[in-house]
Amino acid sequence: MQLNDEKKMNHNPQKISETQAVKNDCYMLDEQGREVQVTTSMVQDICIELLKQCRTVKS
């Protein structure tokens, strides 16, 4: 699915002015199967945890 999306983007380039806001919503499913919006804070927290794990493996 991701490859199809990338092909569409490559074949249909659109110019976006720097003043236009780009809407970028991302969702995941919770334990009950409901959609939950992924926030910037959630991504930052996961990155911090992954970095801690990488440092632990190197030690």
Short mmCIF file of N, CA and C in Angstrom, two decimals:
data_model
loop_
_atom_site.label_atom_id
_atom_site.label_comp_id
_atom_site.label_asym_id
_atom_site.label_seq_id
_atom_site.Cartn_x
_atom_site.Cartn_y
_atom_site.Cartn_z
N MET A 1 0.82 -1.19 0.00
CA MET A 1 0.00 0.00 0.00
C MET A 1 0.86 1.25 0.00
N GLN A 2 1.94 1.24 0.75
CA GLN A 2 2.80 2.40 0.82
C GLN A 2 3.42 2.69 -0.55
N LEU A 3 3.82 1.65 -1.28
CA LEU A 3 4.40 1.86 -2.59
C LEU A 3 3.41 2.51 -3.53
N ASN A 4 2.16 2.10 -3.49
CA ASN A 4 1.14 2.72 -4.33
C ASN A 4 0.99 4.20 -4.00
N ASP A 5 1.00 4.53 -2.72
CA ASP A 5 0.89 5.93 -2.31
C ASP A 5 2.08 6.73 -2.81
N GLU A 6 3.29 6.14 -2.74
CA GLU A 6 4.48 6.83 -3.21
C GLU A 6 4.42 7.05 -4.72
N LYS A 7 3.94 6.06 -5.46
CA LYS A 7 3.81 6.21 -6.91
C LYS A 7 2.84 7.32 -7.25
N LYS A 8 1.72 7.38 -6.54
CA LYS A 8 0.74 8.43 -6.79
C LYS A 8 1.35 9.80 -6.53
N MET A 9 2.14 9.92 -5.48
CA MET A 9 2.75 11.20 -5.16
C MET A 9 3.75 11.59 -6.24
N ASN A 10 4.49 10.62 -6.77
CA ASN A 10 5.48 10.92 -7.80
C ASN A 10 4.84 11.28 -9.12
N HIS A 11 3.69 10.70 -9.44
CA HIS A 11 3.03 10.97 -10.70
C HIS A 11 2.14 12.20 -10.66
N ASN A 12 1.77 12.64 -9.50
CA ASN A 12 0.89 13.80 -9.36
C ASN A 12 1.51 14.85 -8.45
N PRO A 13 2.64 15.41 -8.86
CA PRO A 13 3.27 16.40 -7.98
C PRO A 13 2.42 17.66 -7.89
N GLN A 14 2.29 18.18 -6.70
CA GLN A 14 1.54 19.40 -6.49
C GLN A 14 2.44 20.41 -5.80
N LYS A 15 2.33 21.64 -6.24
CA LYS A 15 3.11 22.69 -5.59
C LYS A 15 2.35 23.17 -4.37
N ILE A 16 3.03 23.20 -3.25
CA ILE A 16 2.44 23.68 -2.00
C ILE A 16 3.23 24.91 -1.58
N SER A 17 2.54 26.02 -1.48
CA SER A 17 3.24 27.23 -1.07
C SER A 17 3.65 27.11 0.39
N GLU A 18 4.66 27.86 0.74
CA GLU A 18 5.18 27.78 2.11
C GLU A 18 4.17 28.31 3.12
N THR A 19 3.21 29.09 2.68
CA THR A 19 2.22 29.64 3.60
C THR A 19 1.06 28.69 3.84
N GLN A 20 0.91 27.66 2.99
CA GLN A 20 -0.17 26.70 3.16
C GLN A 20 0.16 25.73 4.28
N ALA A 21 -0.81 25.45 5.12
CA ALA A 21 -0.62 24.46 6.17
C ALA A 21 -0.87 23.08 5.58
N VAL A 22 -0.02 22.13 5.93
CA VAL A 22 -0.18 20.76 5.48
C VAL A 22 -0.81 19.97 6.61
N LYS A 23 -1.95 19.36 6.34
CA LYS A 23 -2.63 18.56 7.36
C LYS A 23 -2.05 17.16 7.33
N ASN A 24 -1.56 16.71 8.47
CA ASN A 24 -0.94 15.41 8.55
C ASN A 24 -1.47 14.70 9.79
N ASP A 25 -2.55 13.96 9.62
CA ASP A 25 -3.15 13.22 10.73
C ASP A 25 -2.75 11.76 10.63
N CYS A 26 -2.44 11.18 11.76
CA CYS A 26 -2.05 9.78 11.80
C CYS A 26 -2.85 9.12 12.93
N TYR A 27 -3.34 7.92 12.67
CA TYR A 27 -4.16 7.22 13.65
C TYR A 27 -3.63 5.81 13.88
N MET A 28 -3.89 5.28 15.07
CA MET A 28 -3.60 3.89 15.38
C MET A 28 -4.82 3.32 16.09
N LEU A 29 -4.85 2.03 16.27
CA LEU A 29 -5.98 1.39 16.94
C LEU A 29 -5.62 1.09 18.38
N ASP A 30 -6.55 1.34 19.30
CA ASP A 30 -6.33 0.99 20.70
C ASP A 30 -6.75 -0.46 20.93
N GLU A 31 -6.72 -0.89 22.19
CA GLU A 31 -7.02 -2.28 22.53
C GLU A 31 -8.43 -2.70 22.14
N GLN A 32 -9.35 -1.75 22.08
CA GLN A 32 -10.74 -2.05 21.72
C GLN A 32 -11.00 -1.88 20.22
N GLY A 33 -9.96 -1.55 19.46
CA GLY A 33 -10.11 -1.39 18.01
C GLY A 33 -10.59 -0.02 17.58
N ARG A 34 -10.60 0.93 18.51
CA ARG A 34 -11.01 2.30 18.17
C ARG A 34 -9.81 3.09 17.67
N GLU A 35 -10.07 4.00 16.73
CA GLU A 35 -9.00 4.85 16.21
C GLU A 35 -8.62 5.91 17.24
N VAL A 36 -7.32 6.07 17.43
CA VAL A 36 -6.78 7.08 18.34
C VAL A 36 -5.77 7.90 17.55
N GLN A 37 -5.89 9.22 17.61
CA GLN A 37 -4.96 10.06 16.86
C GLN A 37 -3.58 10.03 17.53
N VAL A 38 -2.55 9.84 16.72
CA VAL A 38 -1.17 9.84 17.20
C VAL A 38 -0.73 11.29 17.32
N THR A 39 -0.23 11.65 18.49
CA THR A 39 0.19 13.03 18.74
C THR A 39 1.70 13.16 18.65
N THR A 40 2.16 14.39 18.53
CA THR A 40 3.59 14.67 18.51
C THR A 40 4.24 14.16 19.79
N SER A 41 3.58 14.34 20.90
CA SER A 41 4.10 13.89 22.19
C SER A 41 4.29 12.37 22.21
N MET A 42 3.34 11.65 21.63
CA MET A 42 3.44 10.19 21.59
C MET A 42 4.66 9.76 20.78
N VAL A 43 4.89 10.41 19.65
CA VAL A 43 6.03 10.07 18.79
C VAL A 43 7.33 10.39 19.52
N GLN A 44 7.39 11.53 20.19
CA GLN A 44 8.59 11.90 20.94
C GLN A 44 8.88 10.90 22.04
N ASP A 45 7.85 10.48 22.77
CA ASP A 45 8.03 9.51 23.85
C ASP A 45 8.58 8.19 23.33
N ILE A 46 8.05 7.72 22.20
CA ILE A 46 8.52 6.46 21.62
C ILE A 46 9.97 6.59 21.17
N CYS A 47 10.32 7.73 20.56
CA CYS A 47 11.70 7.94 20.12
C CYS A 47 12.66 7.92 21.30
N ILE A 48 12.27 8.54 22.40
CA ILE A 48 13.11 8.54 23.61
C ILE A 48 13.29 7.13 24.13
N GLU A 49 12.22 6.34 24.17
CA GLU A 49 12.31 4.96 24.64
C GLU A 49 13.20 4.11 23.73
N LEU A 50 13.06 4.29 22.42
CA LEU A 50 13.91 3.54 21.48
C LEU A 50 15.37 3.93 21.64
N LEU A 51 15.65 5.20 21.85
CA LEU A 51 17.02 5.65 22.06
C LEU A 51 17.60 5.03 23.32
N LYS A 52 16.81 4.96 24.39
CA LYS A 52 17.26 4.32 25.63
C LYS A 52 17.61 2.86 25.38
N GLN A 53 16.77 2.15 24.61
CA GLN A 53 17.02 0.74 24.31
C GLN A 53 18.30 0.58 23.50
N CYS A 54 18.52 1.47 22.54
CA CYS A 54 19.74 1.40 21.73
C CYS A 54 20.97 1.61 22.59
N ARG A 55 20.90 2.54 23.51
CA ARG A 55 22.03 2.80 24.39
C ARG A 55 22.29 1.62 25.31
N THR A 56 21.23 0.95 25.76
CA THR A 56 21.37 -0.22 26.63
C THR A 56 22.06 -1.36 25.89
N VAL A 57 21.71 -1.57 24.63
CA VAL A 57 22.31 -2.64 23.83
C VAL A 57 23.78 -2.38 23.61
N LYS A 58 24.17 -1.12 23.37
CA LYS A 58 25.57 -0.77 23.12
C LYS A 58 26.42 -0.94 24.37
N SER A 59 25.85 -0.77 25.55
CA SER A 59 26.61 -0.83 26.80
C SER A 59 27.04 -2.23 27.15
#
